[in-house]
mmCIF file of C-alpha atoms in Angstrom:
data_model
loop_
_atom_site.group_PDB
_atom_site.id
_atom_site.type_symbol
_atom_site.label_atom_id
_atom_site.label_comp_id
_atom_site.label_asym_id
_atom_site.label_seq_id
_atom_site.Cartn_x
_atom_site.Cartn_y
_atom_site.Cartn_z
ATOM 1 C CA UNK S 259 181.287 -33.763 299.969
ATOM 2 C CA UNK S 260 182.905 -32.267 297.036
ATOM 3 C CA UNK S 261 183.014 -32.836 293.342
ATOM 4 C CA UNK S 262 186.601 -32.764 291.112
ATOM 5 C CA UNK S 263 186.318 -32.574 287.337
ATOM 6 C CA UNK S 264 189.567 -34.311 285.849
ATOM 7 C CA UNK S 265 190.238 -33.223 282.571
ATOM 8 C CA UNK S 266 192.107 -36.012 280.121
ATOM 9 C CA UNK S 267 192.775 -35.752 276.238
ATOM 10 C CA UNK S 268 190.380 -37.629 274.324
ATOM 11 C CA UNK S 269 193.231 -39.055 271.910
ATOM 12 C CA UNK S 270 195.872 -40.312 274.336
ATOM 13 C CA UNK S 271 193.901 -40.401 277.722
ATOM 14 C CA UNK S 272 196.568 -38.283 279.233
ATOM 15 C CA UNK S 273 195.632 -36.301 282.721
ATOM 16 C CA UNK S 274 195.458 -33.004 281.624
ATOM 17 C CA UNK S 275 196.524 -30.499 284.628
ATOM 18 C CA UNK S 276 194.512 -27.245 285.669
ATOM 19 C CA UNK S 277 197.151 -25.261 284.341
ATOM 20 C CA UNK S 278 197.795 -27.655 280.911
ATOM 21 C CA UNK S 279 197.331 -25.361 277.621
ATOM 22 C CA UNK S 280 194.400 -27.415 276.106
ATOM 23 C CA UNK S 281 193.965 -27.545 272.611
ATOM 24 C CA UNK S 282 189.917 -28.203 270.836
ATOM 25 C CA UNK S 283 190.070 -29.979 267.720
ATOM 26 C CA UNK S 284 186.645 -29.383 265.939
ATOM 27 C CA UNK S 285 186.504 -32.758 263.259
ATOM 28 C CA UNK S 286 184.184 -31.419 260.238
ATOM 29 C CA UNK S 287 184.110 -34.367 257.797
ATOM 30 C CA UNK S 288 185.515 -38.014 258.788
ATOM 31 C CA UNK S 289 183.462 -41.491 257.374
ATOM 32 C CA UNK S 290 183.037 -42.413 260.918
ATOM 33 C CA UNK S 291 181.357 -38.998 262.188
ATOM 34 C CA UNK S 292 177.802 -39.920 261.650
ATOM 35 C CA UNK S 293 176.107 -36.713 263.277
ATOM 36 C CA UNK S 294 177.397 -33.385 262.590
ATOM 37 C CA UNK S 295 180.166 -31.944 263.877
ATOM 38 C CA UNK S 296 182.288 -32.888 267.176
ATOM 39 C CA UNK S 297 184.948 -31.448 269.836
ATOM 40 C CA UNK S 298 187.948 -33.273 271.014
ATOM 41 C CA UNK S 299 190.101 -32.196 273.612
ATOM 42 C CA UNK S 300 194.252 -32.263 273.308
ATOM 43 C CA UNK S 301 197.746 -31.351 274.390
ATOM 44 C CA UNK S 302 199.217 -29.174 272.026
ATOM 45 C CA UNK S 303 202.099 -31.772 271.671
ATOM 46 C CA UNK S 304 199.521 -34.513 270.515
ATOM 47 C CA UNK S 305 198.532 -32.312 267.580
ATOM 48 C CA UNK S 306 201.430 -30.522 266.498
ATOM 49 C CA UNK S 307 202.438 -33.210 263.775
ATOM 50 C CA UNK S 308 198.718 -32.513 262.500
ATOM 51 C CA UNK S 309 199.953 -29.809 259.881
ATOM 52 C CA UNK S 310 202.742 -32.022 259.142
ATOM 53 C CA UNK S 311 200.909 -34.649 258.010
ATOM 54 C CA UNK S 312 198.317 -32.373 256.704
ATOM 55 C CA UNK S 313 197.273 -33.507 252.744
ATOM 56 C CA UNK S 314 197.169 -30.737 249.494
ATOM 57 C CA UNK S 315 193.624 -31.429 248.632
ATOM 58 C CA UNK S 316 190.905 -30.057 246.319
ATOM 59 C CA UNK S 317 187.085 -30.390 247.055
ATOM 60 C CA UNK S 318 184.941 -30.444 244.659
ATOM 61 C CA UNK S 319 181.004 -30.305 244.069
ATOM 62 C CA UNK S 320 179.995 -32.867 240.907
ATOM 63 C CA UNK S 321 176.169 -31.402 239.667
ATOM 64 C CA UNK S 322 175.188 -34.504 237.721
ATOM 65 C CA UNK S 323 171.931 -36.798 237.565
ATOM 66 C CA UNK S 324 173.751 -39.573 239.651
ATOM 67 C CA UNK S 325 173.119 -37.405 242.873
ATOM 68 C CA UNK S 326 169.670 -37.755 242.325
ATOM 69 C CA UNK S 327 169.120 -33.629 241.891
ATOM 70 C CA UNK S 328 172.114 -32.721 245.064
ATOM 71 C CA UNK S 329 175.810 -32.163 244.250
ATOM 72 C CA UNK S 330 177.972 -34.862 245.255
ATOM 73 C CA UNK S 331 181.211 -33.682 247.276
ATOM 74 C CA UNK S 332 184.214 -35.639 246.611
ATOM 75 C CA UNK S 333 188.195 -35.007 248.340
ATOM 76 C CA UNK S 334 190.956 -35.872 246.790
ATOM 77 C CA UNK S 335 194.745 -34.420 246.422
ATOM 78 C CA UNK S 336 195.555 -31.720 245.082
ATOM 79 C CA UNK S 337 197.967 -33.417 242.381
ATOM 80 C CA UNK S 338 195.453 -36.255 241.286
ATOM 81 C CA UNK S 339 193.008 -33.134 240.417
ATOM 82 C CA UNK S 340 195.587 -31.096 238.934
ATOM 83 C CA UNK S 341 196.392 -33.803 236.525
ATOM 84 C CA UNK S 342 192.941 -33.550 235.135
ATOM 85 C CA UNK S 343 193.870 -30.437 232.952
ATOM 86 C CA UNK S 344 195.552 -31.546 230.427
ATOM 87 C CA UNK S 345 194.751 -28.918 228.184
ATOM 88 C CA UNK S 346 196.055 -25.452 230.344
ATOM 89 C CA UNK S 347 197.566 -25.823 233.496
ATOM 90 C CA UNK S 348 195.045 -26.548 236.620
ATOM 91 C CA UNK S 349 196.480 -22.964 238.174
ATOM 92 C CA UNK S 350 195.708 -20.953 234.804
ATOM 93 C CA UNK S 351 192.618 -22.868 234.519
ATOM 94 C CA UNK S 352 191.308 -21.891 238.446
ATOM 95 C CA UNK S 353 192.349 -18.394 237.883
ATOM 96 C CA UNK S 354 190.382 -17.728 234.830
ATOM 97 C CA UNK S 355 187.403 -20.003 235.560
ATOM 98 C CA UNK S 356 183.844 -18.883 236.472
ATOM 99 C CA UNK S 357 183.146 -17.814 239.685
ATOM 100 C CA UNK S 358 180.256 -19.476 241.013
ATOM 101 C CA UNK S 359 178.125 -17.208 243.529
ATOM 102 C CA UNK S 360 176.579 -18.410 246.640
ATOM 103 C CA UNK S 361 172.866 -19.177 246.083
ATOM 104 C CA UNK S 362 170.675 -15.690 247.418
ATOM 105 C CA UNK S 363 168.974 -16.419 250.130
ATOM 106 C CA UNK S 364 165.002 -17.047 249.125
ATOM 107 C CA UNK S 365 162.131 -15.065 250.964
ATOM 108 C CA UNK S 366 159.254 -17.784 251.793
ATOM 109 C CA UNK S 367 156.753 -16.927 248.787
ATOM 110 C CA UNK S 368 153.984 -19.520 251.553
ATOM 111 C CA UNK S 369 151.631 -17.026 253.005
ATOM 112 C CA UNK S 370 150.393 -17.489 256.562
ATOM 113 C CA UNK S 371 146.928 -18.137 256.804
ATOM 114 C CA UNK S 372 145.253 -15.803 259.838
ATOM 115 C CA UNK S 373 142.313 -17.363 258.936
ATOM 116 C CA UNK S 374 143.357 -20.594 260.918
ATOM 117 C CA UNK S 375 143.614 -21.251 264.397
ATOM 118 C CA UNK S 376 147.707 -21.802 264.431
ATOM 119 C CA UNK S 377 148.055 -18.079 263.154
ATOM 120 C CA UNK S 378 144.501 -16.018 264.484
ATOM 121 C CA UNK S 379 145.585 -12.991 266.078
ATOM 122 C CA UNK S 380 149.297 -12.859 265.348
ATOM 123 C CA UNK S 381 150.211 -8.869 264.752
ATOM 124 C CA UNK S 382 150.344 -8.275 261.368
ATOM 125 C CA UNK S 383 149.526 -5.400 258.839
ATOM 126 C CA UNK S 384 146.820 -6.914 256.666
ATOM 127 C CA UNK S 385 143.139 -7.004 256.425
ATOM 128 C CA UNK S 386 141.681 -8.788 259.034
ATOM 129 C CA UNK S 387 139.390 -11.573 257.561
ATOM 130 C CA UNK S 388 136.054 -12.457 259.139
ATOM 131 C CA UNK S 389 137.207 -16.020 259.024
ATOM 132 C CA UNK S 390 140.294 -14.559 261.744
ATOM 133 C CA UNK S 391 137.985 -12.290 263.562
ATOM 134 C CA UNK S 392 135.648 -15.044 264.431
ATOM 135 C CA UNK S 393 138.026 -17.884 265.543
ATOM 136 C CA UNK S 394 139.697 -14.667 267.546
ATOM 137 C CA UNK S 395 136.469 -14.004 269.380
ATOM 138 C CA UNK S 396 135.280 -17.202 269.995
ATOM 139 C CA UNK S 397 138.266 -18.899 270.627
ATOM 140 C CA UNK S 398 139.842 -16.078 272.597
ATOM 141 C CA UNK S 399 141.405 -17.943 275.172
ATOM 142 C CA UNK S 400 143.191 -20.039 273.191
ATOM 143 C CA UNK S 401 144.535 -17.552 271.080
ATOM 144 C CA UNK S 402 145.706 -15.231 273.819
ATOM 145 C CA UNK S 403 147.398 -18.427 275.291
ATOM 146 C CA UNK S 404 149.455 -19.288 272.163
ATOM 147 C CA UNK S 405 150.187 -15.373 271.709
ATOM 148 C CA UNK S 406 151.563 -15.541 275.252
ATOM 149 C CA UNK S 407 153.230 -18.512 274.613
ATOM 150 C CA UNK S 408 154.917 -16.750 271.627
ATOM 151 C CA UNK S 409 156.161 -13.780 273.678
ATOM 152 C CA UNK S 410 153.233 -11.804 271.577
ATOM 153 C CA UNK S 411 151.045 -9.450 272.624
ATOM 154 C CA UNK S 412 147.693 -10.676 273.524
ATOM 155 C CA UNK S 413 144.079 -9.473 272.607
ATOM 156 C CA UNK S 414 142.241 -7.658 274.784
ATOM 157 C CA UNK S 415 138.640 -6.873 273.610
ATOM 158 C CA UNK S 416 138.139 -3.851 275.949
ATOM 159 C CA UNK S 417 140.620 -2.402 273.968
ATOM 160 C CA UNK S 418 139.240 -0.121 271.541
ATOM 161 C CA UNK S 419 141.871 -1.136 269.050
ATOM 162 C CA UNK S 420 141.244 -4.586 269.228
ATOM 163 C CA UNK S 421 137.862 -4.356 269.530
ATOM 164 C CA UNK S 422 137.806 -2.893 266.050
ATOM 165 C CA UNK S 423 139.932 -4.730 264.900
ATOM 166 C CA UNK S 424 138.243 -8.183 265.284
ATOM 167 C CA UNK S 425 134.936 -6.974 265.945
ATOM 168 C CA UNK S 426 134.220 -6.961 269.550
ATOM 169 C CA UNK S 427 131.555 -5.794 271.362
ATOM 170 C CA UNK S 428 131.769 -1.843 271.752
ATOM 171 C CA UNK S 429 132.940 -1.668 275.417
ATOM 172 C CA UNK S 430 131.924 1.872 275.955
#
């Protein structure tokens, strides 16, 4: 028994053929789309009166104390924002205006504890405490198994290294 996947536009319902042109509409924003982004599938003759109908907006970010600390962002046309500046025109005023830059990315200031089980024996450049290199050696096992879990190298305390490192029994 065989399988056939029929292919049909999600606005009209329409069969799509194997050799229809199909076009994916990606919806960003819409008051109905409740969970992130979605795909539709389409002929390109059911979306080719999209751009016609397509609006002049501006969107805008309002920093106030109604959003409770977040920017609220608000659509609207193009004209209806425009007739805001009354005091330059809204082109002049956009051309001359701040620029606002894009936040910099923040390195995490939290610092792993290797002194806990969750983080004992992860690779990493720093002193190792006695708190880590007992919960390493008693708890070896464990550790190894999350390290292999993580794709890490494990510990092996016939390894010289290692057996430095979190104070193993000399194996020689």
């Amino acid at each position: 028994m065989g399988k056939k996947t029929i292919h049909v536009s999600d606005f009209t319902g329409t069969v799509l053929q194997q050799d229809d042109e199909v076009v994916r509409v990606v919806v960003l924003e819409h008051p109905d789309l409740v969970a992130g982004p979605v795909q539709l599938d389409a002929t390109p003759g059911e979306v080719e009166s999209i751009d016609d109908a397509a609006l002049d907006v501006a969107v805008v970010e309002i920093h106030d104390r109604h959003g409770g600390g977040e920017p609220r962002r608000v659509v609207l046309t193009a004209s209806e924002f425009d007739a805001m500046a009354t005091d330059v025109p809204m082109a002049q005023l956009l051309r001359t205006a701040e620029r606002v830059r894009p936040p910099k990315a923040r390195k995490s200031t939290e610092k792993i504890d290797y002194g806990t089980l969750e983080h004992a024996g992860k690779p990493h450049r720093g002193r190792v405490t006695e708190e880590e290199a007992r919960l390493v050696r008693e708890q070896l096992d464990e550790v190894n198994k999350r390290l292999a879990d993580a794709g890490v190298r494990q510990i092996d305390p016939t390894d010289p290294e290692h057996a430095l490192r979190y104070g193993f029994p000399d194996a020689s």
